[in-house]
PDB file of C-alpha atoms in Angstrom:
ATOM      1  CA  MET A   2      -0.227  -2.167  14.671  1.00 48.00           C
ATOM      2  CA  LYS A   3       0.917  -1.187  11.186  1.00 54.00           C
ATOM      3  CA  ARG A   4       2.163  -4.706  10.581  1.00 55.00           C
ATOM      4  CA  ILE A   5      -1.230  -6.132  11.531  1.00 47.00           C
ATOM      5  CA  PHE A   6      -2.952  -3.713   9.156  1.00 49.00           C
ATOM      6  CA  CYS A   7      -0.667  -4.708   6.281  1.00 53.00           C
ATOM      7  CA  LEU A   8      -1.085  -8.416   6.892  1.00 53.00           C
ATOM      8  CA  ALA A   9      -4.874  -8.133   7.068  1.00 52.00           C
ATOM      9  CA  LEU A  10      -4.875  -6.071   3.910  1.00 55.00           C
ATOM     10  CA  MET A  11      -2.762  -8.484   1.922  1.00 54.00           C
ATOM     11  CA  THR A  12      -4.696 -11.568   2.980  1.00 55.00           C
ATOM     12  CA  GLY A  13      -7.829 -10.221   1.405  1.00 54.00           C
ATOM     13  CA  LEU A  14      -9.733  -9.427   4.555  1.00 48.00           C
ATOM     14  CA  ALA A  15      -9.300 -12.944   5.860  1.00 49.00           C
ATOM     15  CA  PHE A  16     -10.150 -11.732   9.331  1.00 49.00           C
ATOM     16  CA  ALA A  17     -13.237  -9.743   8.351  1.00 53.00           C
ATOM     17  CA  GLY A  18     -16.176 -10.101  10.701  1.00 53.00           C
ATOM     18  CA  PRO A  19     -19.132 -12.390  10.005  1.00 53.00           C
ATOM     19  CA  ALA A  20     -21.270  -9.461   8.881  1.00 50.00           C
ATOM     20  CA  LEU A  21     -18.897  -8.788   6.013  1.00 52.00           C
ATOM     21  CA  ALA A  22     -18.736 -12.428   5.035  1.00 57.00           C
ATOM     22  CA  HIS A  23     -22.394 -12.353   3.987  1.00 71.00           C
ATOM     23  CA  ASP A  24     -22.297  -9.112   2.024  1.00 83.00           C
ATOM     24  CA  PRO A  25     -20.003  -9.099  -1.026  1.00 85.00           C
ATOM     25  CA  GLN A  26     -20.673  -5.398  -1.639  1.00 87.00           C
ATOM     26  CA  LYS A  27     -19.356  -4.497   1.814  1.00 89.00           C
ATOM     27  CA  ILE A  28     -16.292  -6.654   1.248  1.00 86.00           C
ATOM     28  CA  GLN A  29     -15.653  -4.998  -2.123  1.00 85.00           C
ATOM     29  CA  LYS A  30     -16.113  -1.511  -0.710  1.00 90.00           C
ATOM     30  CA  ARG A  31     -13.791  -2.217   2.210  1.00 90.00           C
ATOM     31  CA  MET A  32     -11.140  -3.626  -0.145  1.00 88.00           C
ATOM     32  CA  GLU A  33     -11.380  -0.521  -2.341  1.00 91.00           C
ATOM     33  CA  GLU A  34     -10.971   1.731   0.694  1.00 94.00           C
ATOM     34  CA  ARG A  35      -7.958  -0.218   1.933  1.00 93.00           C
ATOM     35  CA  MET A  36      -6.275  -0.221  -1.471  1.00 94.00           C
ATOM     36  CA  ARG A  37      -6.808   3.517  -1.792  1.00 95.00           C
ATOM     37  CA  THR A  38      -5.443   4.129   1.692  1.00 95.00           C
ATOM     38  CA  LEU A  39      -2.424   1.927   1.012  1.00 95.00           C
ATOM     39  CA  GLY A  40      -1.807   3.684  -2.317  1.00 96.00           C
ATOM     40  CA  LEU A  41      -2.098   7.156  -0.818  1.00 96.00           C
ATOM     41  CA  ASP A  42       0.296   6.257   1.976  1.00 96.00           C
ATOM     42  CA  VAL A  43       2.802   4.741  -0.450  1.00 96.00           C
ATOM     43  CA  GLY A  44       2.487   7.775  -2.745  1.00 97.00           C
ATOM     44  CA  ASN A  45       3.027  10.137   0.171  1.00 96.00           C
ATOM     45  CA  ALA A  46       6.120   8.174   1.203  1.00 97.00           C
ATOM     46  CA  TYR A  47       7.412   8.392  -2.376  1.00 97.00           C
ATOM     47  CA  ALA A  48       6.973  12.171  -2.352  1.00 96.00           C
ATOM     48  CA  CYS A  49       9.060  12.280   0.835  1.00 96.00           C
ATOM     49  CA  THR A  50      11.806  10.025  -0.508  1.00 96.00           C
ATOM     50  CA  PRO A  51      15.141  11.658  -1.415  1.00 96.00           C
ATOM     51  CA  ASP A  52      15.738  11.811  -5.184  1.00 96.00           C
ATOM     52  CA  ASP A  53      18.680   9.412  -5.105  1.00 97.00           C
ATOM     53  CA  GLN A  54      16.447   6.698  -3.563  1.00 96.00           C
ATOM     54  CA  LYS A  55      13.371   7.127  -5.781  1.00 96.00           C
ATOM     55  CA  LYS A  56      14.330   4.498  -8.367  1.00 96.00           C
ATOM     56  CA  ALA A  57      14.588   1.788  -5.706  1.00 95.00           C
ATOM     57  CA  PHE A  58      11.322   3.015  -4.211  1.00 96.00           C
ATOM     58  CA  ARG A  59       9.563   2.776  -7.593  1.00 95.00           C
ATOM     59  CA  ASP A  60      10.835  -0.761  -8.076  1.00 95.00           C
ATOM     60  CA  GLN A  61       9.537  -1.818  -4.665  1.00 95.00           C
ATOM     61  CA  ALA A  62       6.191  -0.062  -5.210  1.00 96.00           C
ATOM     62  CA  ARG A  63       5.845  -1.933  -8.538  1.00 95.00           C
ATOM     63  CA  HIS A  64       6.604  -5.165  -6.724  1.00 94.00           C
ATOM     64  CA  LEU A  65       3.785  -4.359  -4.317  1.00 95.00           C
ATOM     65  CA  PHE A  66       1.524  -3.601  -7.309  1.00 96.00           C
ATOM     66  CA  VAL A  67       2.225  -7.094  -8.662  1.00 95.00           C
ATOM     67  CA  HIS A  68       1.328  -8.589  -5.264  1.00 92.00           C
ATOM     68  CA  VAL A  69      -1.942  -6.665  -5.245  1.00 94.00           C
ATOM     69  CA  LEU A  70      -2.694  -7.634  -8.845  1.00 94.00           C
ATOM     70  CA  TYR A  71      -2.077 -11.339  -8.299  1.00 94.00           C
ATOM     71  CA  ASP A  72      -3.712 -11.545  -4.881  1.00 91.00           C
ATOM     72  CA  HIS A  73      -6.673  -9.213  -5.331  1.00 90.00           C
ATOM     73  CA  GLY A  74      -7.233  -8.652  -9.040  1.00 92.00           C
ATOM     74  CA  GLU A  75      -7.235  -5.839 -11.544  1.00 94.00           C
ATOM     75  CA  ASP A  76      -9.696  -3.551  -9.781  1.00 93.00           C
ATOM     76  CA  ALA A  77      -7.707  -3.543  -6.548  1.00 93.00           C
ATOM     77  CA  ALA A  78      -4.451  -3.031  -8.466  1.00 94.00           C
ATOM     78  CA  TYR A  79      -5.987  -0.092 -10.313  1.00 95.00           C
ATOM     79  CA  ASP A  80      -7.181   1.471  -7.050  1.00 95.00           C
ATOM     80  CA  TYR A  81      -3.706   1.023  -5.563  1.00 96.00           C
ATOM     81  CA  ALA A  82      -1.850   2.430  -8.591  1.00 96.00           C
ATOM     82  CA  ALA A  83      -4.139   5.434  -9.058  1.00 96.00           C
ATOM     83  CA  SER A  84      -3.868   6.256  -5.363  1.00 96.00           C
ATOM     84  CA  VAL A  85      -0.071   6.019  -5.423  1.00 97.00           C
ATOM     85  CA  GLY A  86      -0.014   8.555  -8.241  1.00 96.00           C
ATOM     86  CA  PHE A  87      -2.389  10.863  -6.413  1.00 96.00           C
ATOM     87  CA  GLY A  88      -0.515  10.518  -3.131  1.00 95.00           C
ATOM     88  CA  SER A  89       2.853  11.204  -4.733  1.00 95.00           C
ATOM     89  CA  ALA A  90       1.597  14.490  -6.181  1.00 94.00           C
ATOM     90  CA  ARG A  91       0.694  16.009  -2.806  1.00 89.00           C
ATOM     91  CA  ASP A  92       2.498  19.031  -1.479  1.00 88.00           C
ATOM     92  CA  LEU A  93       5.074  17.966   1.116  1.00 89.00           C
ATOM     93  CA  GLU A  94       3.799  20.578   3.562  1.00 91.00           C
ATOM     94  CA  GLY A  95       0.658  18.513   4.090  1.00 86.00           C
ATOM     95  CA  ILE A  96       2.514  15.244   4.703  1.00 92.00           C
ATOM     96  CA  ASN A  97       4.152  13.968   7.880  1.00 95.00           C
ATOM     97  CA  CYS A  98       7.169  12.580   6.014  1.00 95.00           C
ATOM     98  CA  GLU A  99       8.738  10.900   9.025  1.00 96.00           C
ATOM     99  CA  GLU A 100       5.540   8.961   9.681  1.00 96.00           C
ATOM    100  CA  ARG A 101       4.965   8.064   6.004  1.00 95.00           C
ATOM    101  CA  LEU A 102       8.550   6.856   5.507  1.00 96.00           C
ATOM    102  CA  ALA A 103       8.345   4.746   8.676  1.00 96.00           C
ATOM    103  CA  TYR A 104       5.080   3.273   7.377  1.00 95.00           C
ATOM    104  CA  TRP A 105       6.737   2.435   4.045  1.00 95.00           C
ATOM    105  CA  GLU A 106       9.658   0.758   5.828  1.00 94.00           C
ATOM    106  CA  ASP A 107       7.169  -1.343   7.781  1.00 94.00           C
ATOM    107  CA  VAL A 108       5.314  -2.319   4.582  1.00 93.00           C
ATOM    108  CA  LYS A 109       8.580  -3.290   2.888  1.00 92.00           C
ATOM    109  CA  GLU A 110       9.650  -5.395   5.844  1.00 92.00           C
ATOM    110  CA  THR A 111       6.266  -7.044   6.358  1.00 90.00           C
ATOM    111  CA  LEU A 112       5.823  -7.919   2.685  1.00 88.00           C
ATOM    112  CA  GLU A 113       9.511  -8.613   2.071  1.00 87.00           C
ATOM    113  CA  LEU A 114       9.765  -6.157  -0.810  1.00 83.00           C
ATOM    114  CA  GLU A 115      13.513  -5.713  -0.409  1.00 76.00           C
ATOM    115  CA  GLU A 116      15.856  -8.349  -1.676  1.00 67.00           C
ATOM    116  CA  LYS A 117      17.993  -9.955   1.007  1.00 59.00           C
ATOM    117  CA  GLU A 118      21.734  -9.550   0.517  1.00 54.00           C
TER     118      GLU A 118
END
């Protein structure tokens, strides 16, 4: 299910229903919501990441930022980046770290953010 969400997100709502196709404002609003959700989830996962793995995480999150920027434009990239920052500042007590880290692993795999050895 997570993989489907990521793929739909990164294809720019390619599978949006006909009602959305006729209303650019709805499409824009939905994209903003998805970018914010993605950013918050990535930021939460970063907060949960052990210190010795944070540099690699930041590199991969930047790679995702570039994908968002190229595929969806500056506004979507801004929404993503601001949400990552906000999500990474949350108190760990309010985050299900196991779930957020699993989500991040799924995003990395789906979008091929890790270099193959």
